[in-house]
Amino acid sequence: MDVQEVSKLDAYLKKIFGNQTIRVVPKAGDMAEVFAGEDDLGELTSDEDEGEKSYNFRMVIQVSNDPAMQPVPTLNAYLRKKFDNDKIRVVTRPKKMDSLEVYIGDDFLGVLFLEAERGRKSYILELPILDFDLEDTGE
């Protein structure tokens, strides 16, 4: 990712999450890390398909294996704290038991996919970012 892409992604994530401590730090190739303050939130990757550039933010959230754990309130609290934004909300998806949706207010943000591997349970936040999303970041 070049400096201009990183700058636009940084501004976009700060804007949608309403958190000025978010920063995008480039890594090798088409990857970057996303931080809130010193807290490593996840990874950004870029992809180009038929001239269309897109990005994907991926955040892994480890959760309790306790079957009594309620994912919606647990993930609401976790994401609100991580992004310092009380407007984040997690909701169930109609007819889908393996994933949840994430919103900021009424705006759709991304999907949380349930992953159960080797006795460990986690949710993966996938936040797609299209190139045109970055056009109105004020950069």
mmCIF file of N, CA, C and O in Angstrom, residues 12 18-19 29 37 48 50 62 72 84 99 103:
data_model
loop_
_atom_site.group_PDB
_atom_site.id
_atom_site.type_symbol
_atom_site.label_atom_id
_atom_site.label_comp_id
_atom_site.label_asym_id
_atom_site.label_seq_id
_atom_site.Cartn_x
_atom_site.Cartn_y
_atom_site.Cartn_z
ATOM 1 N N TYR A 12 -10.510 7.379 6.741
ATOM 2 C CA TYR A 12 -11.808 6.700 6.638
ATOM 3 C C TYR A 12 -12.153 5.977 7.937
ATOM 4 O O TYR A 12 -13.271 6.113 8.452
ATOM 5 N N GLY A 18 -15.418 7.242 14.506
ATOM 6 C CA GLY A 18 -15.447 8.415 15.374
ATOM 7 C C GLY A 18 -14.355 8.368 16.423
ATOM 8 O O GLY A 18 -14.546 8.796 17.555
ATOM 9 N N ASN A 19 -13.188 7.829 16.038
ATOM 10 C CA ASN A 19 -12.100 7.641 16.990
ATOM 11 C C ASN A 19 -10.801 8.133 16.351
ATOM 12 O O ASN A 19 -10.284 7.526 15.420
ATOM 13 N N GLY A 29 4.141 -5.315 1.222
ATOM 14 C CA GLY A 29 3.166 -5.651 0.187
ATOM 15 C C GLY A 29 1.864 -4.896 0.318
ATOM 16 O O GLY A 29 1.841 -3.696 0.553
ATOM 17 N N GLY A 37 -4.765 3.689 19.456
ATOM 18 C CA GLY A 37 -3.721 3.945 20.440
ATOM 19 C C GLY A 37 -2.614 2.931 20.224
ATOM 20 O O GLY A 37 -2.126 2.746 19.116
ATOM 21 N N GLU A 48 -7.076 -6.003 -5.900
ATOM 22 C CA GLU A 48 -7.509 -5.326 -7.120
ATOM 23 C C GLU A 48 -8.078 -6.371 -8.063
ATOM 24 O O GLU A 48 -7.438 -7.388 -8.345
ATOM 25 N N GLU A 50 -10.138 -6.504 -11.757
ATOM 26 C CA GLU A 50 -10.624 -5.815 -12.958
ATOM 27 C C GLU A 50 -10.565 -4.294 -12.809
ATOM 28 O O GLU A 50 -11.504 -3.577 -13.139
ATOM 29 N N GLN A 62 -11.288 -13.219 20.326
ATOM 30 C CA GLN A 62 -11.395 -14.463 21.093
ATOM 31 C C GLN A 62 -12.520 -14.299 22.114
ATOM 32 O O GLN A 62 -12.604 -13.277 22.789
ATOM 33 N N VAL A 72 -24.107 -11.493 21.590
ATOM 34 C CA VAL A 72 -24.465 -10.112 21.244
ATOM 35 C C VAL A 72 -24.033 -9.120 22.332
ATOM 36 O O VAL A 72 -23.289 -8.178 22.039
ATOM 37 N N ASP A 84 -13.824 2.660 21.272
ATOM 38 C CA ASP A 84 -14.240 3.820 22.061
ATOM 39 C C ASP A 84 -15.425 4.528 21.405
ATOM 40 O O ASP A 84 -15.413 5.727 21.158
ATOM 41 N N SER A 99 -23.169 -16.153 12.119
ATOM 42 C CA SER A 99 -22.632 -14.809 11.986
ATOM 43 C C SER A 99 -23.590 -13.769 12.566
ATOM 44 O O SER A 99 -24.768 -14.045 12.796
ATOM 45 N N TYR A 103 -23.198 -2.664 13.286
ATOM 46 C CA TYR A 103 -23.651 -1.347 12.837
ATOM 47 C C TYR A 103 -23.038 -0.269 13.715
ATOM 48 O O TYR A 103 -22.709 -0.511 14.875
#
